[in-house]
Short mmCIF file of C-alpha atoms in Angstrom, two decimals:
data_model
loop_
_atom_site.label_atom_id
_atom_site.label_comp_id
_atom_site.label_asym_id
_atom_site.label_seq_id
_atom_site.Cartn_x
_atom_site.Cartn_y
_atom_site.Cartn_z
CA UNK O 521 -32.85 0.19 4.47
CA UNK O 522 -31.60 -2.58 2.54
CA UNK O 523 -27.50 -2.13 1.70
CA UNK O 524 -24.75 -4.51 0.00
CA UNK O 525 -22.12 -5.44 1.37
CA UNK O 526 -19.03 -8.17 0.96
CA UNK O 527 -18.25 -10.78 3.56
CA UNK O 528 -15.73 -13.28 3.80
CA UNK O 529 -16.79 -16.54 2.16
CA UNK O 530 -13.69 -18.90 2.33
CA UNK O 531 -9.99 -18.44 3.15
CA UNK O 532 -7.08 -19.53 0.35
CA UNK O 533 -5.02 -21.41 2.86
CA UNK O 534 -1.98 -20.17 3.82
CA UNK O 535 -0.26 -21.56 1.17
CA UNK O 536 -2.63 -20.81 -1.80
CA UNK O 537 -3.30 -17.90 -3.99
CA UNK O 538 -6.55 -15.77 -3.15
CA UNK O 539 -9.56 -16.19 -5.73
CA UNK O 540 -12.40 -13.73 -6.21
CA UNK O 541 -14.56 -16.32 -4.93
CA UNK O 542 -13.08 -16.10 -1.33
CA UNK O 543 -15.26 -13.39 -1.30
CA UNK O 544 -19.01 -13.14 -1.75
CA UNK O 545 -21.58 -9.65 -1.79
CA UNK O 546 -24.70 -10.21 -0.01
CA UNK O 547 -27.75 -8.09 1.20
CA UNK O 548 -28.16 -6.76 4.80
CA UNK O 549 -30.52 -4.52 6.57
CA UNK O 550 -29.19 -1.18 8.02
CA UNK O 551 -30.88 0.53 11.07
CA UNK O 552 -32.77 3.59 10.14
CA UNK O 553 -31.68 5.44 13.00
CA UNK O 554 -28.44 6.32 14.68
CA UNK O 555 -26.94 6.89 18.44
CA UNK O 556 -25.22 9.89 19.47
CA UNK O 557 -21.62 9.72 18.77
CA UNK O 558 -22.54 7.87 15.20
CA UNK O 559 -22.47 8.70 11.44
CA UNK O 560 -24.26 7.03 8.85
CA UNK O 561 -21.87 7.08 5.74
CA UNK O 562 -21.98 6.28 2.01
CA UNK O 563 -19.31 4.65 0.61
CA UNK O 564 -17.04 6.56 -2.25
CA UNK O 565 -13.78 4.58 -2.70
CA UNK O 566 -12.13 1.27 -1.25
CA UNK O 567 -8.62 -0.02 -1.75
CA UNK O 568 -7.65 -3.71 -2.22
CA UNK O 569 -3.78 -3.87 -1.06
CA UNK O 570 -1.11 -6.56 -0.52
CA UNK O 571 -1.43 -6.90 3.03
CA UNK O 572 -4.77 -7.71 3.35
CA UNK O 573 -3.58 -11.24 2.04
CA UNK O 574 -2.38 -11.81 5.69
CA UNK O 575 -5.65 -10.90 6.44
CA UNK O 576 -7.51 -13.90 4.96
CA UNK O 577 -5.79 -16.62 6.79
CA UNK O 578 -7.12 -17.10 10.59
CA UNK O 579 -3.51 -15.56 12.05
CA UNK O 580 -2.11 -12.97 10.47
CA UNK O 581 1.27 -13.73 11.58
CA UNK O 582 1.77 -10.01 13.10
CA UNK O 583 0.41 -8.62 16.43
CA UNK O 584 -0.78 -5.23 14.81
CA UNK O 585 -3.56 -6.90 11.89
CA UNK O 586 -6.49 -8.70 12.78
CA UNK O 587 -8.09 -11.78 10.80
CA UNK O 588 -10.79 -11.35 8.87
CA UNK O 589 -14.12 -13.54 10.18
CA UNK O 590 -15.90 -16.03 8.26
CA UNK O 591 -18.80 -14.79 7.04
CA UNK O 592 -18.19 -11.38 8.49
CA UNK O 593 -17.96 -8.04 6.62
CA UNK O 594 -14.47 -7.33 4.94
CA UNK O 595 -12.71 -4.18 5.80
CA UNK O 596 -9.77 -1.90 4.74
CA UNK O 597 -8.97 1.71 3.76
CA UNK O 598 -12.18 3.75 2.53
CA UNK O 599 -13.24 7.20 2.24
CA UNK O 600 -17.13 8.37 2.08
CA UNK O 601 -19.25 10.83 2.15
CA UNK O 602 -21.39 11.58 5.50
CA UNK O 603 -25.17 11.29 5.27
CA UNK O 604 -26.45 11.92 9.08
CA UNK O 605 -24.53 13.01 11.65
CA UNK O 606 -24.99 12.78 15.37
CA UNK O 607 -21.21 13.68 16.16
CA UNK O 608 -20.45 17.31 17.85
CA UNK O 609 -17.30 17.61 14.74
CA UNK O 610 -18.36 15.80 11.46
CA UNK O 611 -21.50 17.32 9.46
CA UNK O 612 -23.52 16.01 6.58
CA UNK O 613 -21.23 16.36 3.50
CA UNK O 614 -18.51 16.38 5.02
CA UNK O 615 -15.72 13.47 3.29
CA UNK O 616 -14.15 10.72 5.66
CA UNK O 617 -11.51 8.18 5.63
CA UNK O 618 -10.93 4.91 7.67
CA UNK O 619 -8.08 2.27 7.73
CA UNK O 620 -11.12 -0.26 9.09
CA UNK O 621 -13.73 0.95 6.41
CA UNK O 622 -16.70 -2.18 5.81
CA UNK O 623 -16.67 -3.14 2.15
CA UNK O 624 -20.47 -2.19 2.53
CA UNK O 625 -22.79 0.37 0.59
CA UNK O 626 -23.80 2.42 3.50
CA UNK O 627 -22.57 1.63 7.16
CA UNK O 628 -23.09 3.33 10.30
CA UNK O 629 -20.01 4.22 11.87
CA UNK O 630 -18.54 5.79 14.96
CA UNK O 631 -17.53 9.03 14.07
CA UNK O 632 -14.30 8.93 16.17
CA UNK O 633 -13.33 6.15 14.24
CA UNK O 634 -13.29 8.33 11.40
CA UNK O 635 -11.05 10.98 10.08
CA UNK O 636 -11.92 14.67 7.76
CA UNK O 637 -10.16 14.79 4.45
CA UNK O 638 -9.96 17.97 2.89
CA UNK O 639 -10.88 17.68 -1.25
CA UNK O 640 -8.78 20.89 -1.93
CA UNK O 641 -5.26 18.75 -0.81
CA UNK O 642 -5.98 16.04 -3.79
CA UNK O 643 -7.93 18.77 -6.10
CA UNK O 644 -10.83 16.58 -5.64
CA UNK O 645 -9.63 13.14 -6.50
CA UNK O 646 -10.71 11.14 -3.31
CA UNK O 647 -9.12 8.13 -4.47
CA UNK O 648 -6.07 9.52 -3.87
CA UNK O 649 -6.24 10.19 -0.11
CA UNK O 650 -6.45 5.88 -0.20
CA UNK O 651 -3.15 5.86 -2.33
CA UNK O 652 -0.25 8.48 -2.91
CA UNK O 653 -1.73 10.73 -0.30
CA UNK O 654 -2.80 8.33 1.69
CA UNK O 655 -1.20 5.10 3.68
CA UNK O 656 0.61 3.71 0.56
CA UNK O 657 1.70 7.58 0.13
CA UNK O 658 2.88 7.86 3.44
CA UNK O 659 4.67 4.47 3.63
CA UNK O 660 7.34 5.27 0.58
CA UNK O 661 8.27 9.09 1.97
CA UNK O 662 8.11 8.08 6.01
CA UNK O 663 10.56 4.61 4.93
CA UNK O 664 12.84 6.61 2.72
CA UNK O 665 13.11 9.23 5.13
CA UNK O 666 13.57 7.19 8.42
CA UNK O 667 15.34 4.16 6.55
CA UNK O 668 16.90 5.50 2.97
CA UNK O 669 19.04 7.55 4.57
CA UNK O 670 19.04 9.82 1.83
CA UNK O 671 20.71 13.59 1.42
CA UNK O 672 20.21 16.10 -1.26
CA UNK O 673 23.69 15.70 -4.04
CA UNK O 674 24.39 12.23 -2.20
CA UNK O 675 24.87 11.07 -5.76
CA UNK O 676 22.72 7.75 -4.91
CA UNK O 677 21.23 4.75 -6.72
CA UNK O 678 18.22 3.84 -5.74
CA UNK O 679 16.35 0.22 -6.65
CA UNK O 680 12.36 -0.10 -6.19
CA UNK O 681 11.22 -3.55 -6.66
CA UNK O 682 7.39 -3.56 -7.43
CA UNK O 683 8.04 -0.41 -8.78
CA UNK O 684 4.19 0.36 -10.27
CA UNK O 685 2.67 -0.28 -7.71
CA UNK O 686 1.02 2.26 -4.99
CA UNK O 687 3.78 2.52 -2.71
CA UNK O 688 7.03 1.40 -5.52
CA UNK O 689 5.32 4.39 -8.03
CA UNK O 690 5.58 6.84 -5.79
CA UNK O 691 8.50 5.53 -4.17
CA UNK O 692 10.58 6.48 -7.08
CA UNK O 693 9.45 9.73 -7.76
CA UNK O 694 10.23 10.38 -3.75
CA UNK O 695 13.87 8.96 -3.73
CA UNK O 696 14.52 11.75 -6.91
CA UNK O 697 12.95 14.46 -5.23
CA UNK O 698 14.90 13.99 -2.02
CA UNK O 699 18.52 14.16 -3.77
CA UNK O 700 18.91 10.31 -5.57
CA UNK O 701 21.13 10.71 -8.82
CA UNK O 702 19.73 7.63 -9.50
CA UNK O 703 16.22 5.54 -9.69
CA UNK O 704 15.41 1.66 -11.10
CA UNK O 705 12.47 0.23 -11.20
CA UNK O 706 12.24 -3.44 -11.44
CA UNK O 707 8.01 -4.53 -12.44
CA UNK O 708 6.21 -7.80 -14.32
CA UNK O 709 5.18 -6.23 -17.69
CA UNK O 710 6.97 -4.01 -20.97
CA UNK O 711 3.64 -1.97 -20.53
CA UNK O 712 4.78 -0.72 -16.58
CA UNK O 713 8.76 -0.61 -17.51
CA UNK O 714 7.08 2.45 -20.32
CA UNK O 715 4.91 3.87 -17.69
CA UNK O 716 7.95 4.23 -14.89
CA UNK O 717 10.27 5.81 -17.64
CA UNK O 718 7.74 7.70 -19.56
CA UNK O 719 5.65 9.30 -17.03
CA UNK O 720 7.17 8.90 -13.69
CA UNK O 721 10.80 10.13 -14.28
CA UNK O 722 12.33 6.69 -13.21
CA UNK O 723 16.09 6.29 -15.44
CA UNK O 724 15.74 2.89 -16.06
CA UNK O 725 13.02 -0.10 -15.52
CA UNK O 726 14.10 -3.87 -15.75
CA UNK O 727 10.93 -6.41 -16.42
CA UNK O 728 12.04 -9.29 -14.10
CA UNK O 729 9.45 -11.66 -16.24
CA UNK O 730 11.56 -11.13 -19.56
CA UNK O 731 14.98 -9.44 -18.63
CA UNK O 732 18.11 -11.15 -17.36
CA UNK O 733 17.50 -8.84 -13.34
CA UNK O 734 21.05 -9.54 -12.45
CA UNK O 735 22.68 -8.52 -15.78
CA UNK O 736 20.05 -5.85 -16.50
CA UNK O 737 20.57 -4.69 -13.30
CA UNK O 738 24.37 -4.05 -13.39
CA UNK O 739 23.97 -2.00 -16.30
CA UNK O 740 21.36 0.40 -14.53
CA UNK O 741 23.46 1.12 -11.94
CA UNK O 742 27.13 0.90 -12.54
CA UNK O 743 28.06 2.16 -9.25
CA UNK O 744 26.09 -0.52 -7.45
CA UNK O 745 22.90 0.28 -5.38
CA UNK O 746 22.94 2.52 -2.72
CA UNK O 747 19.22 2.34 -1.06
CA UNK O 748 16.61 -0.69 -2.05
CA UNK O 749 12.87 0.26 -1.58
CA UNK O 750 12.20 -3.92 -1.27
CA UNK O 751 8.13 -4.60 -1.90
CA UNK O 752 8.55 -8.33 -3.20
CA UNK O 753 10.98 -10.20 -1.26
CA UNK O 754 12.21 -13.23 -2.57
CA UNK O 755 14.79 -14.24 -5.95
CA UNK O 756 14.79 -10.34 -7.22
CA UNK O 757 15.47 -9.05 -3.56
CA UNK O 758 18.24 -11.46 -3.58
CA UNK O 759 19.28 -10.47 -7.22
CA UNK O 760 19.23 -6.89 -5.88
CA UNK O 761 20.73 -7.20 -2.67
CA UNK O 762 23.80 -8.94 -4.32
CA UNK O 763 24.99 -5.75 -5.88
CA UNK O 764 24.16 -3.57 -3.09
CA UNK O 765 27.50 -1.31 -2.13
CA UNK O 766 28.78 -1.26 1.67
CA UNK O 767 26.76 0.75 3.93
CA UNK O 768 23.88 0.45 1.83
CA UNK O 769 20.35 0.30 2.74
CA UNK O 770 16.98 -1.84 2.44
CA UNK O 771 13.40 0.27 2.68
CA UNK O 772 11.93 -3.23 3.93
CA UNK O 773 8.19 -1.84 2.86
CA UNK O 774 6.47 -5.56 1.57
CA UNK O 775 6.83 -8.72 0.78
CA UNK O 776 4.57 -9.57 -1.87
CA UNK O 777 6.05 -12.75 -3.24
CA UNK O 778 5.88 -14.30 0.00
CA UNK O 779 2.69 -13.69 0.89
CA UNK O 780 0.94 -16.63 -0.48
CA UNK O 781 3.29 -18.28 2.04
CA UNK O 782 3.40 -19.67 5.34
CA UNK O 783 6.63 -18.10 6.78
CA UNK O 784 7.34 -15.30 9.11
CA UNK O 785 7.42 -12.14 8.08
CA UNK O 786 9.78 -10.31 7.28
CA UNK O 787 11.07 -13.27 5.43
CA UNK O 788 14.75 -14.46 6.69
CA UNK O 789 17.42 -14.33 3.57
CA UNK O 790 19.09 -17.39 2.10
CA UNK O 791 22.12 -17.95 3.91
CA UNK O 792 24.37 -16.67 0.84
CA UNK O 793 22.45 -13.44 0.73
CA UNK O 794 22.78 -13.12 4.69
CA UNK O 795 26.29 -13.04 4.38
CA UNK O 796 26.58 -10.46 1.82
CA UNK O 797 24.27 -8.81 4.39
CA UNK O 798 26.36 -8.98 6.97
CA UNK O 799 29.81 -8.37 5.00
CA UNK O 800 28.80 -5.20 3.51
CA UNK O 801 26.73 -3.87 6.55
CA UNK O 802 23.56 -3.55 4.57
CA UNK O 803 20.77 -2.47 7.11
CA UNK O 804 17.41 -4.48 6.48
CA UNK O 805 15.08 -3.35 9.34
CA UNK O 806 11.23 -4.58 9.24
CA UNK O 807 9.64 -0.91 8.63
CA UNK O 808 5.92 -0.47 9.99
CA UNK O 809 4.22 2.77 8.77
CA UNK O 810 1.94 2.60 11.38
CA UNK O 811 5.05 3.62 14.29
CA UNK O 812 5.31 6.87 12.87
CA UNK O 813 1.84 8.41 13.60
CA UNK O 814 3.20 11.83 14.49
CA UNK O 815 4.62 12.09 10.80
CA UNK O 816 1.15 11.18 8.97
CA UNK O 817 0.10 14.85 9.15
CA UNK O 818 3.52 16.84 8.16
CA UNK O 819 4.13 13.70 5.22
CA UNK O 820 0.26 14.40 3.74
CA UNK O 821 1.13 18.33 3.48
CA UNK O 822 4.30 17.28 1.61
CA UNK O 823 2.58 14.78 -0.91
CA UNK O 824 -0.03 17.17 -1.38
CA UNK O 825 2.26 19.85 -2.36
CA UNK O 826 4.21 17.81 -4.44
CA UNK O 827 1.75 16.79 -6.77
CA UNK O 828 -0.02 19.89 -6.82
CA UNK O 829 3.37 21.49 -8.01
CA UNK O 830 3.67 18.62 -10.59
CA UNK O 831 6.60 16.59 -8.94
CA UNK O 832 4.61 13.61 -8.06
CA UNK O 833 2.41 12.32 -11.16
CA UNK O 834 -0.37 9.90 -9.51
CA UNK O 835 -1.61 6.69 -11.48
CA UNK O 836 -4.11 4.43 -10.06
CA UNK O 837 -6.52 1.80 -11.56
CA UNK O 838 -10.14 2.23 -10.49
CA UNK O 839 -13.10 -0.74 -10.72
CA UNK O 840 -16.49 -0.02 -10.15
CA UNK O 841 -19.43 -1.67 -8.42
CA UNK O 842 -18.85 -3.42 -4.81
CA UNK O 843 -19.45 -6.53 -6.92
CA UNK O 844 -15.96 -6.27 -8.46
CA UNK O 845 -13.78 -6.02 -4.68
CA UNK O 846 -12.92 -10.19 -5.25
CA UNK O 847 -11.95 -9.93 -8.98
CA UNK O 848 -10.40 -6.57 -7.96
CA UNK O 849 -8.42 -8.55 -4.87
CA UNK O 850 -7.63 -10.86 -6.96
CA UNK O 851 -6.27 -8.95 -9.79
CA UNK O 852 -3.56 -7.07 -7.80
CA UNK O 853 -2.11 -9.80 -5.96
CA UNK O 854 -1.27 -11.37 -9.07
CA UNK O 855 -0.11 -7.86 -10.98
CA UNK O 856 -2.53 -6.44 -12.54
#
């Protein structure tokens, strides 16, 4: 059987900006039959996030991400739909996700790489197990929780930089259901500032292409910032660190801005923002999802449950046709 799939074609450099044409979709032939242990899948959803970028340049700069190869399939989260089975737990029909999913068709996988999702915890929207209740889910509740330090009637303002995003969207709506007074969302168009007040209960949102951050910023929160959910890095992190009380803490989840970069990650400050660091005792700990295995299971349940009770509104954008992942790439890193 002939399937598509998307390869690697060039890298950006590590100091340029990813292009669609990095990328290219080609045609390759897939065994008809498979060993015992394997699945053959078809592909549903795949997700294009921020730190794949690392992944196109030939180190990744962190031990726990490989490089993509040269003229090698892509990979990344996915979820599918099992074809053939000839694994003793997974069935034909049954839906699977992957953190190493092929951006291919159909692929033949092993089926302990591979893990069940149940329809009935996302009422059927698949897409979601590959963003709020999935990784990017997971990442904003397990880094408020372990690193927001956050308690019910704490009376706390809490900042979100790349706030409509997959993990800054539901980041907000997290830090209000576990006891913030207070939520900010700081994003690059007037269109996402309506969507975070509108829909997704933030109190204020501050577009850092049009809006003064700093000033904007000390009118959101006139008793300073308590807890900063940090996906960008760079000049707003700085902005937003500035006014951060004593005691207060960064959510280190991403650095976006810095990506197209070659520095280490996470980024070191400015000197001048170190010291405020320092002064006030603001914790800024490099936070890595992946540590916190044991809490994937418990934190699903909970995201589940909140948006089928209505607390956590989901928004995604969706492109079809495996001919799209480059343009689709593309398209987030740069915001849209």
């Amino acid at each position: 059987m002939i399937v598509q799939r998307v390869v690697l074609n060039s890298r950006p450099g590590k100091n340029g900006n990813p292009v669609a044409e990095n990328f290219r979709m080609e045609e390759v032939y897939l065994p008809d039959n498979i060993n015992e242990g394997q699945v053959q899948v078809r592909t549903l959803y795949l997700s294009v996030d921020p730190y794949m970028r690392c992944r196109m340049n030939e180190d990744t700069g962190t031990d726990y991400i490989t490089p993509w190869q040269l003229s090698q399939v892509v990979d990344g989260g996915g979820i599918g739909i099992i074809e053939e089975s000839k694994h003793t737990n997974l069935t034909k029909g049954d839906f699977v996700t992957s953190f190493y999913w092929p951006w291919q068709t159909k692929v033949i996988l092993d089926g302990n790489s591979l893990e069940k999702v149940d329809p009935q915890l996302v009422d059927g929207h698949l897409s979601y197990f590959l963003g709020a209740i999935g990784m990017p889910g997971l990442t904003s509740l397990i880094g408020i929780q372990e690193k927001g330090h956050i308690t019910a009637g704490s009376n706390k303002t809490m900042v979100v930089s790349g706030a409509a995003g997959a993990c800054g969207s539901v980041a907000g709506q997290i830090g209000h259901l576990l006891g913030c007074s207070r939520v900010v969302g700081i994003c690059g168009t007037h269109e996402k500032c309506v969507l975070l007040t509108s829909e997704l209960g933030f109190d204020a949102a501050i577009n850092y292409k049009k809006d003064n951050v700093a000033e904007q910023l000390r009118e959101s929160c006139p008793a300073g910032v308590d807890v900063y959910f940090d996906n960008v890095g760079g000049n707003i992190s700085d902005t937003v660190i500035s006014q951060m009380n004593e005691n207060s803490h960064i959510i280190l989840c991403g650095q976006i801005s810095q990506y197209n970069k070659d520095v280490p990650y996470p980024p070191p400050l400015s000197p001048a923002i170190e010291a405020i660091q320092k002064e006030r005792n603001i914790t800024r700990e490099r936070f890595l999802v992946l540590n916190y295995k044991d809490k994937f299971e418990p934190g699903i349940l909970q995201l589940s449950q909140w948006f089928k009770e209505g607390k956590l509104k989901i928004k995604e954008t969706v492109i079809n046709g495996l001919e799209n992942m480059g343009a689709a790439f593309q398209s987030m890193m740069t915001g849209a």
